[in-house]
mmCIF file of C-alpha atoms in Angstrom:
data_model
loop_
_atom_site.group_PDB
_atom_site.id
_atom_site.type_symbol
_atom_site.label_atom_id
_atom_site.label_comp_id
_atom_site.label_asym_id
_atom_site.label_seq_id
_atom_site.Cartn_x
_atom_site.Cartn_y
_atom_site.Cartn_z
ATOM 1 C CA UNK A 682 25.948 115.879 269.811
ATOM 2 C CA UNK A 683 29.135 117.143 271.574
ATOM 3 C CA UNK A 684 31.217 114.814 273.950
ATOM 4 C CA UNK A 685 29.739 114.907 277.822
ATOM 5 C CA UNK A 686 31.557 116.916 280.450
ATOM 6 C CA UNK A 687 34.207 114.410 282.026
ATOM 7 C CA UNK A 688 32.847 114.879 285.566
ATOM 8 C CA UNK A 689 29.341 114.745 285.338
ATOM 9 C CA UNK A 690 27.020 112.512 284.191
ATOM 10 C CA UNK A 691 22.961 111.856 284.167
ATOM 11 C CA UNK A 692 21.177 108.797 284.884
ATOM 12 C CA UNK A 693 18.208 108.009 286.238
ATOM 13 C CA UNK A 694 17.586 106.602 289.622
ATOM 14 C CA UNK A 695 14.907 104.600 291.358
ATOM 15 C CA UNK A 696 14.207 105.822 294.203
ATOM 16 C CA UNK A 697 11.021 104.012 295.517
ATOM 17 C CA UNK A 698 9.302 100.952 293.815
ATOM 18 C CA UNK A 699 6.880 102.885 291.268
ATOM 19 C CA UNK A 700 9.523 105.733 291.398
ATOM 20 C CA UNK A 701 12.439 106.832 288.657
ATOM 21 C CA UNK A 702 14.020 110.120 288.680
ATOM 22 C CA UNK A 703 16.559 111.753 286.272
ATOM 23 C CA UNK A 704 19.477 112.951 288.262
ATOM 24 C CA UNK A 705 22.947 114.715 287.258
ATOM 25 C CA UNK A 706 25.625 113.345 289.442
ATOM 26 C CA UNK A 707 29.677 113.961 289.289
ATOM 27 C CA UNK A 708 31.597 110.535 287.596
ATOM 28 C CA UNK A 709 34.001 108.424 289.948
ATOM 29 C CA UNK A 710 37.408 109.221 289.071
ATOM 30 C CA UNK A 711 38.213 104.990 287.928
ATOM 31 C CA UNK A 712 40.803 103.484 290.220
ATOM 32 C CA UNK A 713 43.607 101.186 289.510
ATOM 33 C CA UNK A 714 42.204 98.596 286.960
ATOM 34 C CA UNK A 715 39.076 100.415 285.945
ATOM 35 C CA UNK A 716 38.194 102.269 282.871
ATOM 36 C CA UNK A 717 35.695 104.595 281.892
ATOM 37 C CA UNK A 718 32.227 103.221 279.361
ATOM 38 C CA UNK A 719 30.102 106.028 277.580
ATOM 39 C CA UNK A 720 27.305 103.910 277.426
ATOM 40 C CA UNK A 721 25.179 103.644 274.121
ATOM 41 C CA UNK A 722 22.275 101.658 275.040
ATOM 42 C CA UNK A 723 20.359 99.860 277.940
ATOM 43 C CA UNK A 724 18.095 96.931 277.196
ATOM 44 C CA UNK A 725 15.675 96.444 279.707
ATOM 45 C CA UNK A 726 14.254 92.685 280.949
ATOM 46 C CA UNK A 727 12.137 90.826 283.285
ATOM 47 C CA UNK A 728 14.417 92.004 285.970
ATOM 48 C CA UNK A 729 14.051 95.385 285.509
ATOM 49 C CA UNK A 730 10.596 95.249 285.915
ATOM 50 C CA UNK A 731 10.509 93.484 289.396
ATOM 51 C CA UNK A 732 13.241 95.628 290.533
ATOM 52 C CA UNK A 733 10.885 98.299 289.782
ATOM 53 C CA UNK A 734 7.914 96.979 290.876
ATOM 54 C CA UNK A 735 10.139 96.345 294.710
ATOM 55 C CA UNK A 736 9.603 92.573 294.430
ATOM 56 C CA UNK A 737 13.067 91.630 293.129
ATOM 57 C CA UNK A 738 14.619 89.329 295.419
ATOM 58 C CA UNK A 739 17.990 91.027 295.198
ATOM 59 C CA UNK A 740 16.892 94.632 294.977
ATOM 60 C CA UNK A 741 18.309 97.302 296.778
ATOM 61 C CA UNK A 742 17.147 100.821 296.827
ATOM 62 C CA UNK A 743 17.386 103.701 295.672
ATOM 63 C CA UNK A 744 19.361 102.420 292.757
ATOM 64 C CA UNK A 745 20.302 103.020 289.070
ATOM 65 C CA UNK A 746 18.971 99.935 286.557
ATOM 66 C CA UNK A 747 20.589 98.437 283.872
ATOM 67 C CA UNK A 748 22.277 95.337 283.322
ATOM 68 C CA UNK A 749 22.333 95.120 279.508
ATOM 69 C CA UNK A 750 24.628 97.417 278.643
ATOM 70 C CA UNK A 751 27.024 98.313 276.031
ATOM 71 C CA UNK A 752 29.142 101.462 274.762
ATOM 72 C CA UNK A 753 32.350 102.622 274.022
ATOM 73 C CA UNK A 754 35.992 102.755 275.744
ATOM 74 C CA UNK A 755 36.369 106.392 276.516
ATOM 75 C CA UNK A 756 39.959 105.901 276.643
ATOM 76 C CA UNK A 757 42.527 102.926 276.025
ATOM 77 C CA UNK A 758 42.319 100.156 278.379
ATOM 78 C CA UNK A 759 42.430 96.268 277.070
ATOM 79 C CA UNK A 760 40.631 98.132 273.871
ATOM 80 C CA UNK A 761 41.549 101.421 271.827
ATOM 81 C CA UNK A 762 39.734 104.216 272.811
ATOM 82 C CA UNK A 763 35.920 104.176 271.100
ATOM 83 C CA UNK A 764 36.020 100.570 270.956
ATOM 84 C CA UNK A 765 32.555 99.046 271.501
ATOM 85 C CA UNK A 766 32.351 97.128 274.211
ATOM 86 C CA UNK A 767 29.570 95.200 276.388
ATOM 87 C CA UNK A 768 30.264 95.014 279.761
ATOM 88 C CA UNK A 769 29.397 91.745 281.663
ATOM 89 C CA UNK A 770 27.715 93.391 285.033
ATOM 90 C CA UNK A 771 28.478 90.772 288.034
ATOM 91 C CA UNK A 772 30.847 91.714 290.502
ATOM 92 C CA UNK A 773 31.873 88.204 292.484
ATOM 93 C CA UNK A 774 33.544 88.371 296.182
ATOM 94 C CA UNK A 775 36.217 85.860 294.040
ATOM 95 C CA UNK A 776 36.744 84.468 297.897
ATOM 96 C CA UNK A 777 33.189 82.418 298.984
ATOM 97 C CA UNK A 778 32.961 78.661 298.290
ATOM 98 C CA UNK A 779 31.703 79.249 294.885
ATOM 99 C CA UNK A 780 34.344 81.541 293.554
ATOM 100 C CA UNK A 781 36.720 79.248 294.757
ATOM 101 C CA UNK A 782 35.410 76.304 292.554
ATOM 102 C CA UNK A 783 34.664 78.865 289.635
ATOM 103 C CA UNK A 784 30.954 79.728 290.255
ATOM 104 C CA UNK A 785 31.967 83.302 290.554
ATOM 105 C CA UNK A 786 28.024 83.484 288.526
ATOM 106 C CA UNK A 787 26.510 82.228 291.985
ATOM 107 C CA UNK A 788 28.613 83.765 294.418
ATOM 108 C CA UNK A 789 27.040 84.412 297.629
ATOM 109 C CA UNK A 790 28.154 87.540 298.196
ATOM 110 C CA UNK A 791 27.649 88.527 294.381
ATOM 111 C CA UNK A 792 26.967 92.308 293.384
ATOM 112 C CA UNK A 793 24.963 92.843 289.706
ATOM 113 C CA UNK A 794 25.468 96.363 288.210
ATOM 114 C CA UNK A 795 21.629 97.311 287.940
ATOM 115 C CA UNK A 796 20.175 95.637 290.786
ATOM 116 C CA UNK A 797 23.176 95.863 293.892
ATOM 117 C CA UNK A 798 25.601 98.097 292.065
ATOM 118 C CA UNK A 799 25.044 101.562 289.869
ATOM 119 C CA UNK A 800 24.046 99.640 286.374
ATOM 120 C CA UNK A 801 23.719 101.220 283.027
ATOM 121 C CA UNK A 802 21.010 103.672 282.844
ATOM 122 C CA UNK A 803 23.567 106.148 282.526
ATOM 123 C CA UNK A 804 25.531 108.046 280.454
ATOM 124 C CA UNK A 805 28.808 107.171 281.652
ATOM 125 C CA UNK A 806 29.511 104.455 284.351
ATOM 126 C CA UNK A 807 32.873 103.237 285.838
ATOM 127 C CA UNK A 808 34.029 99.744 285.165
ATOM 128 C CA UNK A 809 36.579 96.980 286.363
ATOM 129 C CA UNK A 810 38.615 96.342 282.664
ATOM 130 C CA UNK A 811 38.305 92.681 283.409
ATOM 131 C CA UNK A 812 34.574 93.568 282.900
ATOM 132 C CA UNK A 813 34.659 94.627 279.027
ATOM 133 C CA UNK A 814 33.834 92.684 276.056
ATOM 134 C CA UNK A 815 35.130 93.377 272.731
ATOM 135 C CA UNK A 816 32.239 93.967 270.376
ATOM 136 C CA UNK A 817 33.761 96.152 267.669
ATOM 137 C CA UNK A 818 31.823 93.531 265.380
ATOM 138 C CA UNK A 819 28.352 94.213 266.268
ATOM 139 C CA UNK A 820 26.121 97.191 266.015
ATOM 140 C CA UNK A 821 25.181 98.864 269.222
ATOM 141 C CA UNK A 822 21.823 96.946 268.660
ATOM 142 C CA UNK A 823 23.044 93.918 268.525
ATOM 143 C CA UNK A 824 25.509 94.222 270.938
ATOM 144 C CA UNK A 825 22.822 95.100 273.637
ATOM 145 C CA UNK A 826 21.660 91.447 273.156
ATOM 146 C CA UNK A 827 24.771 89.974 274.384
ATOM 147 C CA UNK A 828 24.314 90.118 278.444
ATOM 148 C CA UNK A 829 20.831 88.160 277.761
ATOM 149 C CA UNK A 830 22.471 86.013 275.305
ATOM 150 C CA UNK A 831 25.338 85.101 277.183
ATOM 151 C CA UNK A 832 23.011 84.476 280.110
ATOM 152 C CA UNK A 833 21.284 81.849 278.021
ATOM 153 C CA UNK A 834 24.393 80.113 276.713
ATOM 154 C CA UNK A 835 25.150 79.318 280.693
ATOM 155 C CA UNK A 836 21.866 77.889 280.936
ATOM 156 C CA UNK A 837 22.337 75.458 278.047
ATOM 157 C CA UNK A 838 25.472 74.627 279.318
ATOM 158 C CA UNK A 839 23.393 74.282 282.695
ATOM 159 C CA UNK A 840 21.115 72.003 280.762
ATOM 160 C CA UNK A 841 23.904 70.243 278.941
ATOM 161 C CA UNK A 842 22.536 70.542 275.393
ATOM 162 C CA UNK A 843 23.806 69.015 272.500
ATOM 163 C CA UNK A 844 23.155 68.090 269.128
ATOM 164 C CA UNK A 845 20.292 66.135 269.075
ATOM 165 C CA UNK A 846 18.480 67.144 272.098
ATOM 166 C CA UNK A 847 15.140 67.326 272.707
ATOM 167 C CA UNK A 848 14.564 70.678 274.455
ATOM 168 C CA UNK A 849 10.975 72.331 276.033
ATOM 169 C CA UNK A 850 11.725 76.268 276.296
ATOM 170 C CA UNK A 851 8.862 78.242 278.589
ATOM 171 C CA UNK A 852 8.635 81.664 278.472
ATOM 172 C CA UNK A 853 9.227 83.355 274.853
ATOM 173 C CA UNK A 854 10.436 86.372 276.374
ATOM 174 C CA UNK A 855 14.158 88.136 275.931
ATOM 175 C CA UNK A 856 15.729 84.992 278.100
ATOM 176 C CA UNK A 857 13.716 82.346 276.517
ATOM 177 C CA UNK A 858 13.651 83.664 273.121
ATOM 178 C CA UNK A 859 17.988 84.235 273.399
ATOM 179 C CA UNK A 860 17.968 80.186 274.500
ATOM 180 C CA UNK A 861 15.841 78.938 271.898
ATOM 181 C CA UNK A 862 18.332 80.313 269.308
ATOM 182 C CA UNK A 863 21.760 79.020 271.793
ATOM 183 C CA UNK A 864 19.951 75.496 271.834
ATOM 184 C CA UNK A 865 18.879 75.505 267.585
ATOM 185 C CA UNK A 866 22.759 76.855 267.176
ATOM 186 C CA UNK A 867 23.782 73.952 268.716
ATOM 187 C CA UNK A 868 21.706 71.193 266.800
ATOM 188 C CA UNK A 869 19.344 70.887 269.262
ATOM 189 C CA UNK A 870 15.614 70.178 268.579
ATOM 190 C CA UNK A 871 13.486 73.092 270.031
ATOM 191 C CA UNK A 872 9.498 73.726 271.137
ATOM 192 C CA UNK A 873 8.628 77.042 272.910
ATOM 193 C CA UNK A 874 5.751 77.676 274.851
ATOM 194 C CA UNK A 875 4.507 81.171 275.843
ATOM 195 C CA UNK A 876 0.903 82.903 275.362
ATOM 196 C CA UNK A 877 1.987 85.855 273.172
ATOM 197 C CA UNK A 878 1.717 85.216 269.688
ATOM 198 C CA UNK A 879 4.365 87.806 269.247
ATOM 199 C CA UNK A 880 7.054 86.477 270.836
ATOM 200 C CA UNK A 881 5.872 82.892 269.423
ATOM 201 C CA UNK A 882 6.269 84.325 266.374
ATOM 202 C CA UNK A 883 9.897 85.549 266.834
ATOM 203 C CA UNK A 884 10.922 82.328 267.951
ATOM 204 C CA UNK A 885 9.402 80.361 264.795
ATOM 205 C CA UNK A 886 11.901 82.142 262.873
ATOM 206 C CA UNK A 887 15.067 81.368 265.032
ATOM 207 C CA UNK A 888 14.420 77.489 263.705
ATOM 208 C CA UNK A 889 12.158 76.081 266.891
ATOM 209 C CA UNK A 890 10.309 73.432 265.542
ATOM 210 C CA UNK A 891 7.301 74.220 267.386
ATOM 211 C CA UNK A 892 6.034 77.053 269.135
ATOM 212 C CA UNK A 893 3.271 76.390 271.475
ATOM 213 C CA UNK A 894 0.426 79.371 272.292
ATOM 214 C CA UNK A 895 -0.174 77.463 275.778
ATOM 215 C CA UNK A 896 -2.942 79.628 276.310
ATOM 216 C CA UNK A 897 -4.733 78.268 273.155
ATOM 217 C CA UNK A 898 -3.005 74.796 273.052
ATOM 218 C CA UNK A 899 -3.121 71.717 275.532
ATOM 219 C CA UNK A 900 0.725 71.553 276.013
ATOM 220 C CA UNK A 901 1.088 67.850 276.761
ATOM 221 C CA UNK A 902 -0.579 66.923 274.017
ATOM 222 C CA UNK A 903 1.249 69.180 271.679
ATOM 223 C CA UNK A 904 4.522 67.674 273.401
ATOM 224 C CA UNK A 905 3.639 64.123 272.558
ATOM 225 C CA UNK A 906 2.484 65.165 268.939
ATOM 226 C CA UNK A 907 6.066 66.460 268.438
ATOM 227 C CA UNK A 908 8.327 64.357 270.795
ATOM 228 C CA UNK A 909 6.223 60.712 271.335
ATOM 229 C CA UNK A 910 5.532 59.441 274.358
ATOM 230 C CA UNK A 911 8.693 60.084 276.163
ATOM 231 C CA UNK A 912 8.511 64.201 276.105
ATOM 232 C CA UNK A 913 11.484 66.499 276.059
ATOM 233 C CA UNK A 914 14.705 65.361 277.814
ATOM 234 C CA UNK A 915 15.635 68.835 278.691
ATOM 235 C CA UNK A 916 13.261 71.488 280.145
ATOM 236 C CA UNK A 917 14.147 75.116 280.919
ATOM 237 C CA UNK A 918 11.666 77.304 282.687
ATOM 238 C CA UNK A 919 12.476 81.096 281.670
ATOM 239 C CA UNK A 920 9.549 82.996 283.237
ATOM 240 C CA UNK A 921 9.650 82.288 287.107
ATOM 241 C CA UNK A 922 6.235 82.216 287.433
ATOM 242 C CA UNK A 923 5.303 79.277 289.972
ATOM 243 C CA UNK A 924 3.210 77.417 287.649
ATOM 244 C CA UNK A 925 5.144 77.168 284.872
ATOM 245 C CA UNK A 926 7.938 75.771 287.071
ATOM 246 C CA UNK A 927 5.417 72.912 287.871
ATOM 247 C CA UNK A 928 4.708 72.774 284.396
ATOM 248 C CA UNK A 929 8.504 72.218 283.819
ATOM 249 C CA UNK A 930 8.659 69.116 286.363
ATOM 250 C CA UNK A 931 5.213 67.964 284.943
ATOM 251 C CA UNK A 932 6.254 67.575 281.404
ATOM 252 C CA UNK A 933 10.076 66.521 281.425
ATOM 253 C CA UNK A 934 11.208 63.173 280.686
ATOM 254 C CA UNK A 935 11.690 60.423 282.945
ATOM 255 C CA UNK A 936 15.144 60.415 283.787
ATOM 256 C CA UNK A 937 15.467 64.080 282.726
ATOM 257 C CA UNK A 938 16.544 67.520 283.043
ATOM 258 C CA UNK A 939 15.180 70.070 284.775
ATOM 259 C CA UNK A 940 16.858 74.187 284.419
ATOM 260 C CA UNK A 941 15.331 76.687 286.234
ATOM 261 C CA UNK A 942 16.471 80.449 284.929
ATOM 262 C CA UNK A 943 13.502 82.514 285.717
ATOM 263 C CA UNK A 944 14.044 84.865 288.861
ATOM 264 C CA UNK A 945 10.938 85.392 291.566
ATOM 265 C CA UNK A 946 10.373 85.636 294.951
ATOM 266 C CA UNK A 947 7.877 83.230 295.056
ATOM 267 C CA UNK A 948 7.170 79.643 296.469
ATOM 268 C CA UNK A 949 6.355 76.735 294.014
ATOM 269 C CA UNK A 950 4.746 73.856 295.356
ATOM 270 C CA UNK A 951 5.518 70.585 293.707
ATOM 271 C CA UNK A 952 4.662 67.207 294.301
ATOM 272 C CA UNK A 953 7.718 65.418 295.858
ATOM 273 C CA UNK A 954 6.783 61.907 294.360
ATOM 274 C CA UNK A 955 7.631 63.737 290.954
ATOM 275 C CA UNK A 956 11.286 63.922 292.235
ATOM 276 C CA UNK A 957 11.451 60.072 292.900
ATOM 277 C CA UNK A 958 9.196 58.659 290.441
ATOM 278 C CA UNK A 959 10.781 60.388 287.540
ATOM 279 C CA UNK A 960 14.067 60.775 289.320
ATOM 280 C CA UNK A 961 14.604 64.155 287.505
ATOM 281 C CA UNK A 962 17.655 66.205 287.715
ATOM 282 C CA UNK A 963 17.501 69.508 289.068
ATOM 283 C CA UNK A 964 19.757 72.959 287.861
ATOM 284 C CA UNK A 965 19.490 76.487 289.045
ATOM 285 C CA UNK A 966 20.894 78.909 286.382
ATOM 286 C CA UNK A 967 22.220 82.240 287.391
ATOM 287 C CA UNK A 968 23.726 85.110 285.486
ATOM 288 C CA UNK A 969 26.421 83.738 283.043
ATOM 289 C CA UNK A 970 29.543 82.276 283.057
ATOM 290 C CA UNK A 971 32.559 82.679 280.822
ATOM 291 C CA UNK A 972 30.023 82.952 277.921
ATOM 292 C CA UNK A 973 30.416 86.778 276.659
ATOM 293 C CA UNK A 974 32.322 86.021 274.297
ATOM 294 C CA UNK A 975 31.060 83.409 272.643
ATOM 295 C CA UNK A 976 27.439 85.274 272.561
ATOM 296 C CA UNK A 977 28.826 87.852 270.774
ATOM 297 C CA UNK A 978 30.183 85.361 268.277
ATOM 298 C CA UNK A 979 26.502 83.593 268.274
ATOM 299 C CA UNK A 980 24.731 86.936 267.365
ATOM 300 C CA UNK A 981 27.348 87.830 265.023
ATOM 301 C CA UNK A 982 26.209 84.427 263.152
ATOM 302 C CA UNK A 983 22.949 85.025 263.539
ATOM 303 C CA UNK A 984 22.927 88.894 262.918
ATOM 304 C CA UNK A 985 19.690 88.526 260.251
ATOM 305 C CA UNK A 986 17.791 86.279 262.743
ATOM 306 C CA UNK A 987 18.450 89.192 265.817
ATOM 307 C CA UNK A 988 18.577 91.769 264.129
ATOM 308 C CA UNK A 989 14.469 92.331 264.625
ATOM 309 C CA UNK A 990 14.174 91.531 268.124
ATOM 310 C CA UNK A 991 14.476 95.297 268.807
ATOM 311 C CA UNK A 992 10.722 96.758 268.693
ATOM 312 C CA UNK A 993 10.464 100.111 270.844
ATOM 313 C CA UNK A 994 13.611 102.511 271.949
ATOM 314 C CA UNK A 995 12.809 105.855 274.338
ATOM 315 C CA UNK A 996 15.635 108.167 275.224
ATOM 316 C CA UNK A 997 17.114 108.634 278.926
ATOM 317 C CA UNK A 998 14.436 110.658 280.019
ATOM 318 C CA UNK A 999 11.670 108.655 279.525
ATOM 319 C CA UNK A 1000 13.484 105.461 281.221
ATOM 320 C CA UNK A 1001 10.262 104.944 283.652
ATOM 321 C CA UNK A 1002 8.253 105.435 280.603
ATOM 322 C CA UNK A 1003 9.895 102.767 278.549
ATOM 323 C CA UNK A 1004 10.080 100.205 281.788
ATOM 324 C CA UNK A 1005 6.530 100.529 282.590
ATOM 325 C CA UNK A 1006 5.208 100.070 278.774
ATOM 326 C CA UNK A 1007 7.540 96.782 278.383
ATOM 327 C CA UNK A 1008 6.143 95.530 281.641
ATOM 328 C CA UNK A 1009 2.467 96.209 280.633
ATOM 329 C CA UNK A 1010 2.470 95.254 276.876
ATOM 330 C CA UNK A 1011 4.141 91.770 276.407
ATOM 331 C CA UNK A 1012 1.794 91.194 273.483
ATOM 332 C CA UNK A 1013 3.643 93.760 271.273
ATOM 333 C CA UNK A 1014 6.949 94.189 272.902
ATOM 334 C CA UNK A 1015 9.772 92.047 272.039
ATOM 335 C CA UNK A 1016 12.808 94.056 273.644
ATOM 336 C CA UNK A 1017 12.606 97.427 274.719
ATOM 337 C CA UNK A 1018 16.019 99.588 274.615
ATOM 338 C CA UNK A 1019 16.909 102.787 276.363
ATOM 339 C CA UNK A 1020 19.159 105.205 274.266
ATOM 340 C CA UNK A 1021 21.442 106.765 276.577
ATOM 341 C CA UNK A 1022 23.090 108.599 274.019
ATOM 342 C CA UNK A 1023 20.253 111.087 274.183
ATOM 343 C CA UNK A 1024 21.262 112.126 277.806
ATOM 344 C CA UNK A 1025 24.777 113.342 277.018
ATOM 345 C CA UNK A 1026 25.162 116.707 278.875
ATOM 346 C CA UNK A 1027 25.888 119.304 276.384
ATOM 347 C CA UNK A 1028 29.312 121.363 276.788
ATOM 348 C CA UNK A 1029 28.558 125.153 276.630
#
């Protein structure tokens, strides 16, 4: 494979919900504190799939996906030149009320790469250096687990897990599945709850103590088989689907904790007396914070445990391909990756 031609690059570009086209398109020269990233690979999420689908609530189109990205330095910056990096894909205003107070996460004027900004599906993108993430440690398949990763350490943190916890997880998927492992890391004690037995099974082996199939199992009672009477201190809802947030609320601990991580546009009725009688705390969790770096170091721990959570890669051109079959087959998809590497425009 010979190096891409400086000033062009492909990537692929949604156009319409439904709609993703493969494009050639000239490279940005970078500007003053920016750096060049010949991406590797792409992983693609729940995100992804409602940004295609046109029901994201942040979507804007026509753009190109991506948030989970990582590849190499294409020349020195804060790295050497070919240094893996990951690239952490939110773009604050650094001026709104929560930039000031350090929420730059859950700024209100905040641009993602991939769903407000050009994202990954490329094969070379233009980044702010403060953006880059050493991970000259990890493979590139491993390191494309770091965004999701990092996004579940800030939930935890969210959450305010510690050793000893007692922790609910719903939703198996890539977000759930990366904060099962952040909370067991931690000394937590972990049940998941999802209905693929796939995904259950991937979590079994990060060290949950249970993993629920609440499409087979009656959850509560599972809950007070593991956890007695009181039920888990800490919930986290990763799937945004209304009724498992009411699920969340319904099972939680008096007195407890309450993170919500999954993203939809939809309303979720819940009973306000829940609020009051249990007098349950409630936390958003957005993006990440300050947590790259320490998700790399996680994965690097746990490379053996991770290591697997790949199951199906497509090359560049078949991006719509690969979003559509991770959307439609969560029984036997665990992550889906795009290799970007097989877009590289070929020098004559």
């Amino acid at each position: 494979m010979s190096l891409q031609n400086s000033g062009s690059v492909r990537h692929v570009v949604t156009r319409k919900p439904g709609l993703m086209v493969v494009e050639e398109a000239s490279l940005r020269a970078p500007g003053v504190d920016e750096l060049v990233v010949d991406v590797e690979l792409v992983g693609l999420c729940g995100s992804d799939f409602h940004i295609y689908d046109g029901n994201h609530p942040y979507l804007a189109f026509p753009q190109v996906q991506g948030h989970e990205i990582v590849g190499t330095l294409r020349d020195d910056g804060p790295f050497p030149r070919g240094t893996r990096v990951v690239v952490d894909p939110l773009v604050p205003c650094d001026q709104c009320f929560a930039c000031r107070r350090g929420h730059v996460n859950c700024c209100s004027r905040l641009q993602v790469m991939g769903v407000h900004l050009p994202g990954g599906l490329a094969t070379s993108i233009v980044v702010a250096r403060d953006r880059v993430h050493n991970a000259a440690g990890l493979t590139s398949d491993l390191a494309v687990l770091v965004e999701p990763m990092a996004v579940a350490m800030h939930a935890i943190a969210r959450a305010e897990v510690a050793a000893g916890s007692t922790v609910l997880v719903i939703g198996a998927g890539s977000i759930g599945r990366s904060i099962a492992l952040a909370a067991v890391d931690v000394g937590a004690r972990v049940v998941v709850t999802d209905r693929e037995p796939t995904r259950l099974a991937k979590v079994r082996a990060l060290g949950a103590e249970r993993a629920v199939n609440s499409r087979h199992e009656e959850l509560e009672l599972a809950l007070r088989e593991h956890f007695g009477e009181d039920g888990p201190e800490i919930v986290i809802e990763a799937t945004g689907v209304p009724a498992e947030i009411l699920e969340a609320f319904q099972q939680v601990a008096h007195s407890g904790t309450v993170v919500i991580v999954g993203v939809s546009s939809e309303d979720v009725a819940i009973p306000v007396s829940i609020f009051t009688r249990k007098e349950v705390s409630v936390r958003g969790s957005r993006n990440s914070r300050g947590t790259f770096d320490r998700a790399i170091a996680l994965i690097d721990r746990h490379r053996d445990l991770v290591g697997s959570w790949i199951s199906h890669r497509y090359d560049l051109d078949d991006a719509q391909a690969a979003l559509v079959f991770a959307r439609d087959n969560p029984a036997s998809v665990t992550k889906v990756v795009v290799d970007v590497r097989s877009g590289r425009i070929m020098l004559p």
